[in-house]
Short mmCIF file of C-alpha atoms and ligand atoms in Angstrom, two decimals:
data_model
loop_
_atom_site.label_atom_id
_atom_site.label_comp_id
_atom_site.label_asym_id
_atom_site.label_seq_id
_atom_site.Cartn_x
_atom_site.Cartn_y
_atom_site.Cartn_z
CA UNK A 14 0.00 0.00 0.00
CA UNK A 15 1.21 3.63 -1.01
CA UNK A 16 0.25 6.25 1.33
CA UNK A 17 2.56 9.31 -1.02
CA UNK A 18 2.82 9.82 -4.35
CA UNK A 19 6.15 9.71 -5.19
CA UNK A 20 8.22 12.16 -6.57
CA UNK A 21 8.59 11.06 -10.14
CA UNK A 22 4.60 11.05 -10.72
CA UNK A 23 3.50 14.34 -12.68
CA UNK A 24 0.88 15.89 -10.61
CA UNK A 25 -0.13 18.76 -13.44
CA UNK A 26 -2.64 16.19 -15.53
CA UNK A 27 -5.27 15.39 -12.43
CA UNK A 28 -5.37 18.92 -11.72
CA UNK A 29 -6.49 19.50 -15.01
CA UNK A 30 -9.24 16.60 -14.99
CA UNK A 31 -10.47 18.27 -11.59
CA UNK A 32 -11.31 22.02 -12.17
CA UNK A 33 -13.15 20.01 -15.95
CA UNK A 34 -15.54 18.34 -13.78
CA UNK A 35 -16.07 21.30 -11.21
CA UNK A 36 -16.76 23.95 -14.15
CA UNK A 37 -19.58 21.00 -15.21
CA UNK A 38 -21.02 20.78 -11.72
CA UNK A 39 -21.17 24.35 -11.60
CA UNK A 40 -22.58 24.48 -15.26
CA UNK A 41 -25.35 22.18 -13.64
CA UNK A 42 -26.18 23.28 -10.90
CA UNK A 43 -26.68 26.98 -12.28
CA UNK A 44 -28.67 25.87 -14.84
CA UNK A 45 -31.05 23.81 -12.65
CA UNK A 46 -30.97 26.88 -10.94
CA UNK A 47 -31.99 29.12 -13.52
CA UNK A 48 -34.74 26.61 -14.13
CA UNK A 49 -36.25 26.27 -10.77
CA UNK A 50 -35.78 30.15 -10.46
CA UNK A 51 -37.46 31.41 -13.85
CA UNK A 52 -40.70 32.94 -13.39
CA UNK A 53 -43.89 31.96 -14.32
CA UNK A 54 -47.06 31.91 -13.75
CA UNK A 55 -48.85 29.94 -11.01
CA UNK A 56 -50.99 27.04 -12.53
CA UNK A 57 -54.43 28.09 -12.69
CA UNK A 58 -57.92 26.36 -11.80
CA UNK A 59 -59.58 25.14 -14.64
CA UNK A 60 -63.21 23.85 -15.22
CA UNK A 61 -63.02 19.49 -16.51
CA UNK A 62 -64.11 19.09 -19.28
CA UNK A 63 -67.81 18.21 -19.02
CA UNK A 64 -68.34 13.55 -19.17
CA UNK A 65 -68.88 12.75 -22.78
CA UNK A 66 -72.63 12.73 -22.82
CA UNK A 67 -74.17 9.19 -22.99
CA UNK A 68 -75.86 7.97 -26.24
CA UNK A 69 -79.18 9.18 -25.69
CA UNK A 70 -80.93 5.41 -24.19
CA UNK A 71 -83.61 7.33 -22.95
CA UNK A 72 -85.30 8.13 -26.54
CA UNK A 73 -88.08 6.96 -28.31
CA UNK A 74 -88.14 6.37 -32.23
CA UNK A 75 -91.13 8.48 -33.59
CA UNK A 76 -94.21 6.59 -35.42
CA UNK A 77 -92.33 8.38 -38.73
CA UNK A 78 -88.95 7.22 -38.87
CA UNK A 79 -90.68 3.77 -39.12
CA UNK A 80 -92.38 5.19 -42.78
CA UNK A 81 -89.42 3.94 -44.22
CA UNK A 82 -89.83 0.33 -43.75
CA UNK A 83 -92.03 -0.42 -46.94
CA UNK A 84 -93.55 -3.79 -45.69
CA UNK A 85 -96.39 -3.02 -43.43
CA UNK A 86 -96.07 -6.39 -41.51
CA UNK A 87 -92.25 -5.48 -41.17
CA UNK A 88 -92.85 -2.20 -40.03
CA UNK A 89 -95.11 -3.44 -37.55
CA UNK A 90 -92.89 -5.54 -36.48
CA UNK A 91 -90.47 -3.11 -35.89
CA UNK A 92 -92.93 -0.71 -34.25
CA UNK A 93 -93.65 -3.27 -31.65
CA UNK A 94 -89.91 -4.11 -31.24
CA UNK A 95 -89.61 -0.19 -30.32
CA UNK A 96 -92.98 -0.55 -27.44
CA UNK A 97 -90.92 -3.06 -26.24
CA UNK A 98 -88.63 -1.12 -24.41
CA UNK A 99 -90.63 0.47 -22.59
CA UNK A 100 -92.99 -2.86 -22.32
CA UNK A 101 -89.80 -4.80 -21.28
CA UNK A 102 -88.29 -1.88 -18.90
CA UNK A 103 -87.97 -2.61 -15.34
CA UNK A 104 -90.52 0.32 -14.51
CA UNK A 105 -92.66 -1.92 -15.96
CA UNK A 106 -91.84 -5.32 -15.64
CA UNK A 107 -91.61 -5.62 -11.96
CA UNK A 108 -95.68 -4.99 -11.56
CA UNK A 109 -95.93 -7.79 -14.38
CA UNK A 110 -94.30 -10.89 -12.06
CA UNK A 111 -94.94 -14.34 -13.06
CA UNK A 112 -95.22 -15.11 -9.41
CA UNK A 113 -97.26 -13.49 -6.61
CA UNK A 114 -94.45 -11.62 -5.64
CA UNK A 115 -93.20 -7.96 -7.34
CA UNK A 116 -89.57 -7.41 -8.22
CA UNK A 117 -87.70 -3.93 -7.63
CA UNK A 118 -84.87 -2.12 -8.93
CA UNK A 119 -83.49 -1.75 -12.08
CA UNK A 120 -82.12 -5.46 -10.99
CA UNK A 121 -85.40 -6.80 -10.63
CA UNK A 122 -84.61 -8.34 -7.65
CA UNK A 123 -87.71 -9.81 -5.31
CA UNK A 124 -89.48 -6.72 -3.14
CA UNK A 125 -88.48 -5.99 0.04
CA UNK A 126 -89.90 -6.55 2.50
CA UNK A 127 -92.06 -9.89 1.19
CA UNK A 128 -95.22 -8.95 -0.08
CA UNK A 129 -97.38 -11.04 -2.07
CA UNK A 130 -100.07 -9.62 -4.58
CA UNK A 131 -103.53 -11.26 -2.48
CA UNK A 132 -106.52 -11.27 -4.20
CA UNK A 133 -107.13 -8.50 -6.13
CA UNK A 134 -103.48 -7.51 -6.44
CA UNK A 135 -103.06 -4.97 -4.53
CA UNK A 136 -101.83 -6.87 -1.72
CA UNK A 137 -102.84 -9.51 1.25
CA UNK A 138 -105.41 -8.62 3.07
CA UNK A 139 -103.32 -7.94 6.59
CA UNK A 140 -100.40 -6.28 4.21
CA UNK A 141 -102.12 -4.17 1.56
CA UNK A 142 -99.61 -1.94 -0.91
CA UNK A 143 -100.85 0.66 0.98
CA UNK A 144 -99.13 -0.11 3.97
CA UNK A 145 -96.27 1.64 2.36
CA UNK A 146 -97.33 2.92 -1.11
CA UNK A 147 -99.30 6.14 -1.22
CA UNK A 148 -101.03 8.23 -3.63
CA UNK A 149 -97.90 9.84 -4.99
CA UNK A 150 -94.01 8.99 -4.92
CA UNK A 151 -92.88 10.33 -1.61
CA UNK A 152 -89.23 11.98 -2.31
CA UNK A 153 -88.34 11.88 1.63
CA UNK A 154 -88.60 7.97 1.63
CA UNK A 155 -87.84 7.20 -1.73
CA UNK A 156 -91.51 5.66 -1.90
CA UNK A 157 -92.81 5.38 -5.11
CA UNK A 158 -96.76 5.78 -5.13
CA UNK A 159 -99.49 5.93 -7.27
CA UNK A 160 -103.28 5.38 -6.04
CA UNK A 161 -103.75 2.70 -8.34
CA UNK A 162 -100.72 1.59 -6.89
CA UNK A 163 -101.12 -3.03 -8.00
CA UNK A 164 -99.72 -5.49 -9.44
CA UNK A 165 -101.07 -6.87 -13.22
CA UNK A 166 -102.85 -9.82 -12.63
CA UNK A 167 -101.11 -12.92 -13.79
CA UNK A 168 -102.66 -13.63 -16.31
CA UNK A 169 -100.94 -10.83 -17.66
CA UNK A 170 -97.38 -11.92 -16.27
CA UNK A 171 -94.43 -10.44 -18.53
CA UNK A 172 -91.58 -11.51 -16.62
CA UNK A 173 -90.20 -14.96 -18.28
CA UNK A 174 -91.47 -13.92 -21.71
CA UNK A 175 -89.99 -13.14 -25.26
CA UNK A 176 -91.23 -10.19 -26.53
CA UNK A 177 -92.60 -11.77 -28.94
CA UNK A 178 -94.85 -13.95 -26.40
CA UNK A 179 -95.78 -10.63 -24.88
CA UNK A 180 -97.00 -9.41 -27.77
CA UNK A 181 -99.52 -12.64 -28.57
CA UNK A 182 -100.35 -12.44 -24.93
CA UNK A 183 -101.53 -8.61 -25.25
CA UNK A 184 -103.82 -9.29 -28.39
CA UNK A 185 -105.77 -12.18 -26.69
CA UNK A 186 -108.24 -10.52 -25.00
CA UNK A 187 -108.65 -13.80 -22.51
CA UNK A 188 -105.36 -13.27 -21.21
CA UNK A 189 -105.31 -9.38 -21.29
CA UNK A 190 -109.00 -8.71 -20.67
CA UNK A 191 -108.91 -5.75 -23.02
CA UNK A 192 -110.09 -5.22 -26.28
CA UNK A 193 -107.31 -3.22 -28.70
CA UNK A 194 -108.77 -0.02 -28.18
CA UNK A 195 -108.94 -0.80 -24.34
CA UNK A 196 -105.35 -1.68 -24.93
CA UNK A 197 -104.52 1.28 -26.62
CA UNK A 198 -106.03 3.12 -24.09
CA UNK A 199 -104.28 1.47 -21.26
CA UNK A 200 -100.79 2.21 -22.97
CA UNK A 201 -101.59 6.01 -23.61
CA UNK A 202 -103.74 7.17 -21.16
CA UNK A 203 -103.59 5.19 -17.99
CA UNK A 204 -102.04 6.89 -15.00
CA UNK A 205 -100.72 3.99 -13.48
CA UNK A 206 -98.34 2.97 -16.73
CA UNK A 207 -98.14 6.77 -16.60
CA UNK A 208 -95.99 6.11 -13.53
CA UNK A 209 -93.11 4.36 -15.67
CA UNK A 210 -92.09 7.83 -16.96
CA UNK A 211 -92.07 9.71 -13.23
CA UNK A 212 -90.84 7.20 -10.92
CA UNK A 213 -89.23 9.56 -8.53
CA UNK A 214 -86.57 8.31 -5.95
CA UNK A 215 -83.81 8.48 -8.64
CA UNK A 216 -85.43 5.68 -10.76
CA UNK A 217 -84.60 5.57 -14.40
CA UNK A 218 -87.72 6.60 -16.00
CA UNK A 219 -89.14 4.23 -19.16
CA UNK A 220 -87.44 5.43 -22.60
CA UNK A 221 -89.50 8.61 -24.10
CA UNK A 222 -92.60 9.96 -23.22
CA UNK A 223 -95.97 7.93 -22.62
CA UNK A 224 -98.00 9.86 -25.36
CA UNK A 225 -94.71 8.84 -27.82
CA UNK A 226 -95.51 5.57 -26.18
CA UNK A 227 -98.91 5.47 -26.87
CA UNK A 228 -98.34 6.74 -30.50
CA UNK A 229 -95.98 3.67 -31.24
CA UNK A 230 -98.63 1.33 -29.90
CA UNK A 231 -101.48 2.86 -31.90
CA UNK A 232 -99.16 2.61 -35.19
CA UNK A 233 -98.55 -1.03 -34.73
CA UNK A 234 -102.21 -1.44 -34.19
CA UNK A 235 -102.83 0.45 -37.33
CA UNK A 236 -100.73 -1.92 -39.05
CA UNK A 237 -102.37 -4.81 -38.44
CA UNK A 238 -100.88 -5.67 -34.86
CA UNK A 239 -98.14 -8.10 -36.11
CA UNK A 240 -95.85 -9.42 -32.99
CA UNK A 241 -92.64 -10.48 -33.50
CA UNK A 242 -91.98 -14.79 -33.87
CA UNK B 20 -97.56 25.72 6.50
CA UNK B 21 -99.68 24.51 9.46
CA UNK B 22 -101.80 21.29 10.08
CA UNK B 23 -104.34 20.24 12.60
CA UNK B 24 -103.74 16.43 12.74
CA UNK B 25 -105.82 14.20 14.42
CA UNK B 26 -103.40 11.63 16.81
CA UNK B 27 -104.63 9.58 19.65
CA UNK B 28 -108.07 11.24 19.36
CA UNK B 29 -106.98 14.57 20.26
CA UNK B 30 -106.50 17.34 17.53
CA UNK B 31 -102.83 19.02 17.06
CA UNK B 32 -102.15 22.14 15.53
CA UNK B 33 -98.56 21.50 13.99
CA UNK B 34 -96.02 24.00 11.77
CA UNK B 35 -94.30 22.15 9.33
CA UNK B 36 -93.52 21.29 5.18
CA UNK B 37 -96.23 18.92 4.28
CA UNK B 38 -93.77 16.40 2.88
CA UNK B 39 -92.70 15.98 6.37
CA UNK B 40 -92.98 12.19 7.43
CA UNK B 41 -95.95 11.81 9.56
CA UNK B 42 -93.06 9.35 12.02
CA UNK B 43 -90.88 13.08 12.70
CA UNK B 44 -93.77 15.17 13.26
CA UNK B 45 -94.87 12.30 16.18
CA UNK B 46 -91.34 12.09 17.59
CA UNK B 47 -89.70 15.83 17.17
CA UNK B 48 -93.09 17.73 17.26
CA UNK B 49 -95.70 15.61 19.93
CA UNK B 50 -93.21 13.40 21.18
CA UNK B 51 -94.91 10.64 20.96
CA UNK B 52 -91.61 8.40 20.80
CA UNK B 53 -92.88 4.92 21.13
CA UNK B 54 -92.98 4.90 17.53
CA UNK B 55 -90.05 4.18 16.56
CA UNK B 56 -87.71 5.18 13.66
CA UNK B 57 -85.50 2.27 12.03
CA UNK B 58 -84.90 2.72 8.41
CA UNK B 59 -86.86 5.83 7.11
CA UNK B 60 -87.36 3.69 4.17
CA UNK B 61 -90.42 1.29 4.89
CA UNK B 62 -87.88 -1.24 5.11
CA UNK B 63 -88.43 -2.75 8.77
CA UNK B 64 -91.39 -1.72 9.73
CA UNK B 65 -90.72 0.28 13.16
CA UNK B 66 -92.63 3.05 12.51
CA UNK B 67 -96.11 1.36 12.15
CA UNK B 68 -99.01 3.66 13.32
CA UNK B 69 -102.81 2.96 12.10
CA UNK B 70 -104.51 5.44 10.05
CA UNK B 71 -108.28 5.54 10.02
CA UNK B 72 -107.42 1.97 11.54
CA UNK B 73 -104.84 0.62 9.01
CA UNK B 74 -101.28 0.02 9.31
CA UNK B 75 -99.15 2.26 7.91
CA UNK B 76 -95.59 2.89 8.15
CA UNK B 77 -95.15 6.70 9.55
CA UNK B 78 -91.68 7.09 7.84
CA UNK B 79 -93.53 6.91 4.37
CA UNK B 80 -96.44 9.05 5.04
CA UNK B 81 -96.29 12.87 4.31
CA UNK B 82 -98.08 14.77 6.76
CA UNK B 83 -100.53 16.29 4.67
CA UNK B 84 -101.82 13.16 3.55
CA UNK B 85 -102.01 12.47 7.45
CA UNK B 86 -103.59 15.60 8.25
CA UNK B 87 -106.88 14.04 6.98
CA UNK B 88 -106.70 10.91 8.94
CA UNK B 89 -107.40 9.54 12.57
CA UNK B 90 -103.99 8.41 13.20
CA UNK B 91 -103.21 5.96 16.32
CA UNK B 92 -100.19 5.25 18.03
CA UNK B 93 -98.63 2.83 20.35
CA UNK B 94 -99.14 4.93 22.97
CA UNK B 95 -103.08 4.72 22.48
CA UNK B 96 -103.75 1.53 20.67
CA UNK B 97 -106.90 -0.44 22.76
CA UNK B 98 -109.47 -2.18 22.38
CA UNK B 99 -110.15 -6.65 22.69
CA UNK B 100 -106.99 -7.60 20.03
CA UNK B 101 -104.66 -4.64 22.05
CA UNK B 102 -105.46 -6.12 24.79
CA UNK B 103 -105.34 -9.87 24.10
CA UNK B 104 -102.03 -8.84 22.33
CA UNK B 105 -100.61 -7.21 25.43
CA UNK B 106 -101.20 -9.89 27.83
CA UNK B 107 -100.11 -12.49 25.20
CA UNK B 108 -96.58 -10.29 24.48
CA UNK B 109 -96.46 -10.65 28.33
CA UNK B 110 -96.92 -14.10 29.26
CA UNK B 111 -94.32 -14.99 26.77
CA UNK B 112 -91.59 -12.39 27.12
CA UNK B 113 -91.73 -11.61 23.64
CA UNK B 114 -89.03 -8.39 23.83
CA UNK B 115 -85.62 -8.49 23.33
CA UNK B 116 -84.28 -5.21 23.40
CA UNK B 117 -87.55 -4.12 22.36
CA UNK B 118 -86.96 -1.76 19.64
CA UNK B 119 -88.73 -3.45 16.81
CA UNK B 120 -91.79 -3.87 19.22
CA UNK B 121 -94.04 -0.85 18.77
CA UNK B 122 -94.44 -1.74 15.29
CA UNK B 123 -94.99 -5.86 15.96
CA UNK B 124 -97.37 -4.72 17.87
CA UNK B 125 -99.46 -2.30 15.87
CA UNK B 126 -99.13 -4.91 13.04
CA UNK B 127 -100.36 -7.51 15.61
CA UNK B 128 -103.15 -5.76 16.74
CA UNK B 129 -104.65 -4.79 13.08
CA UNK B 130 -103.53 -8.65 11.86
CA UNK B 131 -106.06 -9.45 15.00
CA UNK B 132 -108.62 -7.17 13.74
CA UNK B 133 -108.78 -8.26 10.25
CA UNK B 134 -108.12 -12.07 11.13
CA UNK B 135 -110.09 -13.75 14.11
CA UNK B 136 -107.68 -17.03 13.88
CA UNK B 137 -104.94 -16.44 11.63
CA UNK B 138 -102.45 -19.27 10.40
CA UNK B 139 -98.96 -19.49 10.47
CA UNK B 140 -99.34 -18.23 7.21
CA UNK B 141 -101.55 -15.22 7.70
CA UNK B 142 -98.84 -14.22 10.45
CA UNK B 143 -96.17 -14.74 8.61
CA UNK B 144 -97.73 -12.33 5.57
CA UNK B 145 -98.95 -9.85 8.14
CA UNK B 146 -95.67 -9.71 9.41
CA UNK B 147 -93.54 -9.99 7.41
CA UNK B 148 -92.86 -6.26 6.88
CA UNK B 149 -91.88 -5.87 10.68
CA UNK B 150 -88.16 -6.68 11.24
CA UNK B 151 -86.86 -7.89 14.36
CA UNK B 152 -82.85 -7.62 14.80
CA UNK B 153 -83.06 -9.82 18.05
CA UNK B 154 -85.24 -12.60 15.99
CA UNK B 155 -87.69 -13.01 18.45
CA UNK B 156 -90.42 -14.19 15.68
CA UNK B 157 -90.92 -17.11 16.29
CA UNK B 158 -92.13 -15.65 20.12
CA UNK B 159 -94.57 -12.98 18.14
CA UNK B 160 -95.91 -15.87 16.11
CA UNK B 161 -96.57 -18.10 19.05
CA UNK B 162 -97.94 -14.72 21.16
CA UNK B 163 -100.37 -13.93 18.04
CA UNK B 164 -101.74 -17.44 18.08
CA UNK B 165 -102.35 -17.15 21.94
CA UNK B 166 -103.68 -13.54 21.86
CA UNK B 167 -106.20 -15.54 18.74
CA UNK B 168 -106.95 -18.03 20.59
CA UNK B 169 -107.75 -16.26 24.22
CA UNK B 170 -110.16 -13.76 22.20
CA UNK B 171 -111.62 -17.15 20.50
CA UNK B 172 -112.58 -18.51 23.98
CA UNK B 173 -113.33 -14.62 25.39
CA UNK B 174 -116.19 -14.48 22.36
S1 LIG C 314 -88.73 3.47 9.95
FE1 LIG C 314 -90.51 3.25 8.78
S2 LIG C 314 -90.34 1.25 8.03
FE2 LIG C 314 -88.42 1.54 9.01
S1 LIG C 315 -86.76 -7.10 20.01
FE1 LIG C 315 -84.88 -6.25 19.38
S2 LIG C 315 -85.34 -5.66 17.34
FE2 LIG C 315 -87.03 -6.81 17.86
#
């Protein structure tokens, strides 16, 4: 081990090397601090961009963009296909069990608490709807309401059924207990479907409007009624 | 805007939003806390009063809509079925903690009313929008059988 350098070693080379890499360093470090030090401005608060709207679910086709479809049993067809959303939308499928029992939520999941629909469907006679439904949603509950507040008898049960079942099933007046116009009626006018497009309580409301709704059902009526296979 | 509500056979003259659940103007406003409040939500049933004689869950019913009924609560509910009901509830120690018990009972009581000699089933319909955390069903079921049957052998 050598502790001195000894004499004969030339000593002017490393000192060289050494004030190289300090004038680098000192390049450096003044230029990271002419970075950090440069004004500018302060970063400002800015609004996000708004969420890309959703495609618009919530829509119904008018009766006129089905003029297009030449074959009146076709365009039936398709007119139906349209009702159908609103026909197979939660709002209005969990009043039209195949059981006794309603479903709720957009998940259709069995109601809570465990009602059954009793004899004239508006519940058993020591647990009526009314227990808990009223005459109107309630917002402070979340209640929805409706004084015809019942459940479709079963004969009229949706749940389980291809739309195209549905539709057979709405024509047959044994099963639905309404002639078309009745039907027509029921779809336009009546206040409890009404309900499907103001279910308060942060429910998704049935796609469109029910007079759109109504409009659809009178055009496939108009065109014979055909139901899809 | 104000109400005159009809609870326990006496009129009240109460100041409030008409949306206001019947169950807070009985608590906060006439203090009437035997009713209970459990969900808010008609979800378990602890709320039950009777209007014009029916059960109905206070948390769910706006006060305007009560203003035009006779509404009865726990702390007033009488008659043959309260009664049976009560001594029934007694003999068998029904009560856990007790909280879900206002409501049994109001249920009870109109089940009674509506059904002299209800069945398992009937109970278990009638009841089946009253929760109980401490389970004690099985006790309410066996009480609303007794409560039937002493008013059977009372008639
Ligand atoms: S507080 Fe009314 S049902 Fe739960
Ligand atoms: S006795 Fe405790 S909740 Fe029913």
């Amino acid at each position: 081990m050598r502790w001195r350098r000894s004499p004969s070693e030339p000593r002017r080379g490393r000192l060289r090397i050494g004030r190289w890499l300090f004038a680098t360093f000192a390049a450096m470090i003044a230029a990271t601090l002419v970075y950090a030090l440069y004004p500018r401005p302060m970063p400002q608060t800015q609004a996000i961009q708004i969420r890309q709207p959703l495609p618009d679910i919530a829509r119904l086709r008018t009766v006129a963009e089905f003029a297009a479809i030449a074959d009146l049993d076709q365009r039936s067809i398709a007119l139906f296909e349209e009702a159908g959303r609103v026909i197979q939308h939660p709002r209005c499928m969990n009043c039209h069990p195949r059981t006794d029992r309603p479903t709720q939520t957009d998940a259709m999941r069995p109601h809570r608490p465990w009602v059954s629909r009793g004899p004239d469907g508006a519940g058993e006679s020591a647990l009526r709807c009314s227990t808990c439904h009223g005459a109107t949603n309630f917002e402070s509950s979340g209640v929805p309401g409706n004084p015809m507040w019942m459940l479709a008898p079963i004969e009229m049960a949706w749940q389980g059924k291809t739309l195209g079942e549905i539709c057979r099933q709405l024509l047959d007046p044994a099963r639905s207990h309404m002639s078309r116009k009745e039907l027509l009626q029921h779809m336009s006018e009546d206040a409890l479907v009404g309900w499907a497009w103001h279910p308060g309580g942060g429910r998704k409301p049935a796609p469109g409007t029910q007079a759109e709704f109504g409009a659809i059902i009178k055009a496939w009526l108009d065109t014979g009624g055909k139901c899809p296979a | 805007m104000s109400y005159a509500i009809s609870v326990n056979g006496q009129i009240h003259h109460v100041e409030d939003d008409g949306q206001t659940p019947l169950l807070w103007v009985l608590r906060d406003t006439l203090k009437l806390t035997g009713t209970k409040y459990g969900c808010g939500v008609a979800q378990c049933g602890a709320c039950t009063v009777h209007v014009d004689g029916t059960p109905t869950r206070s948390c769910t019913l706006p006060l305007e809509v009560a203003a035009s009924a006779r509404i009865t609560t726990i702390e007033s509910i009488e008659g043959v079925e309260a009664q049976a009901i009560r001594d029934a509830w007694v003999a068998r120690d029904v009560p856990q903690c007790g909280f879900c018990q206002s409501g049994q009972i109001m249920s009870a009581v109109a089940l009674l009313r509506t059904l002299k000699t209800p069945t398992d089933r009937d109970i278990d319909v009638a009841m089946s929008g009253n929760i109980c955390r401490c389970a004690t069903y099985n006790r309410i079921r066996a009480a609303i059988h007794d409560a039937a049957a002493q008013l059977g052998t009372a008639r």
